[in-house]
Amino acid sequence: MLDLGTGPGTQAIALAERGFQVMATDLSEAAINQAAAKANQKGLEISFRQDDILNSCLEKSFDLILDRGCFHVLPPQSYGTYVQTVETY
């Protein structure tokens, strides 16, 4: 599954603890580092990537996409780009 806008990694960690294979992305390098440190402390294998959903470099498809920290902070003129990018995953 893909956790867009993971921030501190709360959802990514909770899902990994429940057995999901998780990739978590965020625009903020600091957020990714913080989330990865939390996951490492718990012994969880989560792939954390710094990525911009509006100019994404991800090349993988996902069965499930969770967005709890991304779409609502985007400017309205970016919604179309967001939707097109998410559709490709």
GROMACS .gro file of N, CA and C in nm, residues 21-56:
model
  108
   21GLN      N    1   0.242  -0.449   0.346
   21GLN     CA    2   0.368  -0.404   0.287
   21GLN      C    3   0.345  -0.258   0.249
   22VAL      N    4   0.424  -0.166   0.308
   22VAL     CA    5   0.394  -0.024   0.298
   22VAL      C    6   0.510   0.055   0.236
   23MET      N    7   0.473   0.144   0.146
   23MET     CA    8   0.562   0.251   0.102
   23MET      C    9   0.496   0.380   0.147
   24ALA      N   10   0.574   0.469   0.207
   24ALA     CA   11   0.521   0.595   0.257
   24ALA      C   12   0.601   0.710   0.198
   25THR      N   13   0.530   0.811   0.148
   25THR     CA   14   0.597   0.924   0.087
   25THR      C   15   0.556   1.055   0.152
   26ASP      N   16   0.644   1.151   0.141
   26ASP     CA   17   0.614   1.286   0.189
   26ASP      C   18   0.706   1.381   0.116
   27LEU      N   19   0.662   1.503   0.100
   27LEU     CA   20   0.745   1.607   0.038
   27LEU      C   21   0.859   1.647   0.130
   28SER      N   22   0.836   1.637   0.259
   28SER     CA   23   0.933   1.682   0.359
   28SER      C   24   1.037   1.574   0.393
   29GLU      N   25   1.163   1.606   0.369
   29GLU     CA   26   1.270   1.513   0.405
   29GLU      C   27   1.276   1.493   0.556
   30ALA      N   28   1.251   1.599   0.632
   30ALA     CA   29   1.252   1.588   0.778
   30ALA      C   30   1.143   1.492   0.826
   31ALA      N   31   1.025   1.501   0.767
   31ALA     CA   32   0.916   1.410   0.804
   31ALA      C   33   0.952   1.266   0.772
   32ILE      N   34   1.008   1.243   0.656
   32ILE     CA   35   1.049   1.108   0.617
   32ILE      C   36   1.153   1.053   0.714
   33ASN      N   37   1.251   1.134   0.750
   33ASN     CA   38   1.354   1.089   0.844
   33ASN      C   39   1.294   1.056   0.980
   34GLN      N   40   1.204   1.140   1.027
   34GLN     CA   41   1.139   1.117   1.156
   34GLN      C   42   1.055   0.989   1.153
   35ALA      N   43   0.977   0.971   1.049
   35ALA     CA   44   0.892   0.853   1.037
   35ALA      C   45   0.976   0.725   1.026
   36ALA      N   46   1.083   0.732   0.947
   36ALA     CA   47   1.170   0.615   0.931
   36ALA      C   48   1.235   0.577   1.064
   37ALA      N   49   1.274   0.675   1.142
   37ALA     CA   50   1.334   0.647   1.273
   37ALA      C   51   1.234   0.577   1.364
   38LYS      N   52   1.109   0.623   1.363
   38LYS     CA   53   1.005   0.558   1.445
   38LYS      C   54   0.982   0.413   1.402
   39ALA      N   55   0.976   0.393   1.270
   39ALA     CA   56   0.953   0.258   1.218
   39ALA      C   57   1.071   0.167   1.253
   40ASN      N   58   1.192   0.219   1.242
   40ASN     CA   59   1.311   0.140   1.275
   40ASN      C   60   1.312   0.100   1.422
   41GLN      N   61   1.271   0.191   1.510
   41GLN     CA   62   1.265   0.160   1.653
   41GLN      C   63   1.168   0.045   1.680
   42LYS      N   64   1.066   0.033   1.599
   42LYS     CA   65   0.967  -0.073   1.616
   42LYS      C   66   1.003  -0.198   1.537
   43GLY      N   67   1.114  -0.192   1.464
   43GLY     CA   68   1.157  -0.308   1.385
   43GLY      C   69   1.071  -0.334   1.262
   44LEU      N   70   1.010  -0.230   1.209
   44LEU     CA   71   0.921  -0.244   1.093
   44LEU      C   72   0.994  -0.212   0.964
   45GLU      N   73   0.960  -0.286   0.859
   45GLU     CA   74   1.018  -0.262   0.728
   45GLU      C   75   0.917  -0.182   0.644
   46ILE      N   76   0.940  -0.054   0.639
   46ILE     CA   77   0.856   0.036   0.558
   46ILE      C   78   0.949   0.110   0.464
   47SER      N   79   0.911   0.118   0.338
   47SER     CA   80   0.990   0.192   0.241
   47SER      C   81   0.946   0.339   0.245
   48PHE      N   82   1.031   0.425   0.298
   48PHE     CA   83   1.002   0.568   0.305
   48PHE      C   84   1.073   0.639   0.191
   49ARG      N   85   1.001   0.727   0.121
   49ARG     CA   86   1.059   0.801   0.009
   49ARG      C   87   1.015   0.946   0.014
   50GLN      N   88   1.110   1.034  -0.009
   50GLN     CA   89   1.074   1.174  -0.028
   50GLN      C   90   1.024   1.185  -0.172
   51ASP      N   91   0.903   1.237  -0.189
   51ASP     CA   92   0.843   1.245  -0.323
   51ASP      C   93   0.739   1.356  -0.324
   52ASP      N   94   0.723   1.414  -0.440
   52ASP     CA   95   0.623   1.518  -0.462
   52ASP      C   96   0.515   1.459  -0.551
   53ILE      N   97   0.396   1.439  -0.497
   53ILE     CA   98   0.288   1.376  -0.573
   53ILE      C   99   0.255   1.453  -0.701
   54LEU      N  100   0.284   1.582  -0.705
   54LEU     CA  101   0.257   1.661  -0.826
   54LEU      C  102   0.367   1.648  -0.930
   55ASN      N  103   0.476   1.588  -0.892
   55ASN     CA  104   0.588   1.562  -0.983
   55ASN      C  105   0.656   1.434  -0.936
   56SER      N  106   0.579   1.328  -0.928
   56SER     CA  107   0.622   1.204  -0.865
   56SER      C  108   0.724   1.127  -0.947
   0.00000   0.00000   0.00000
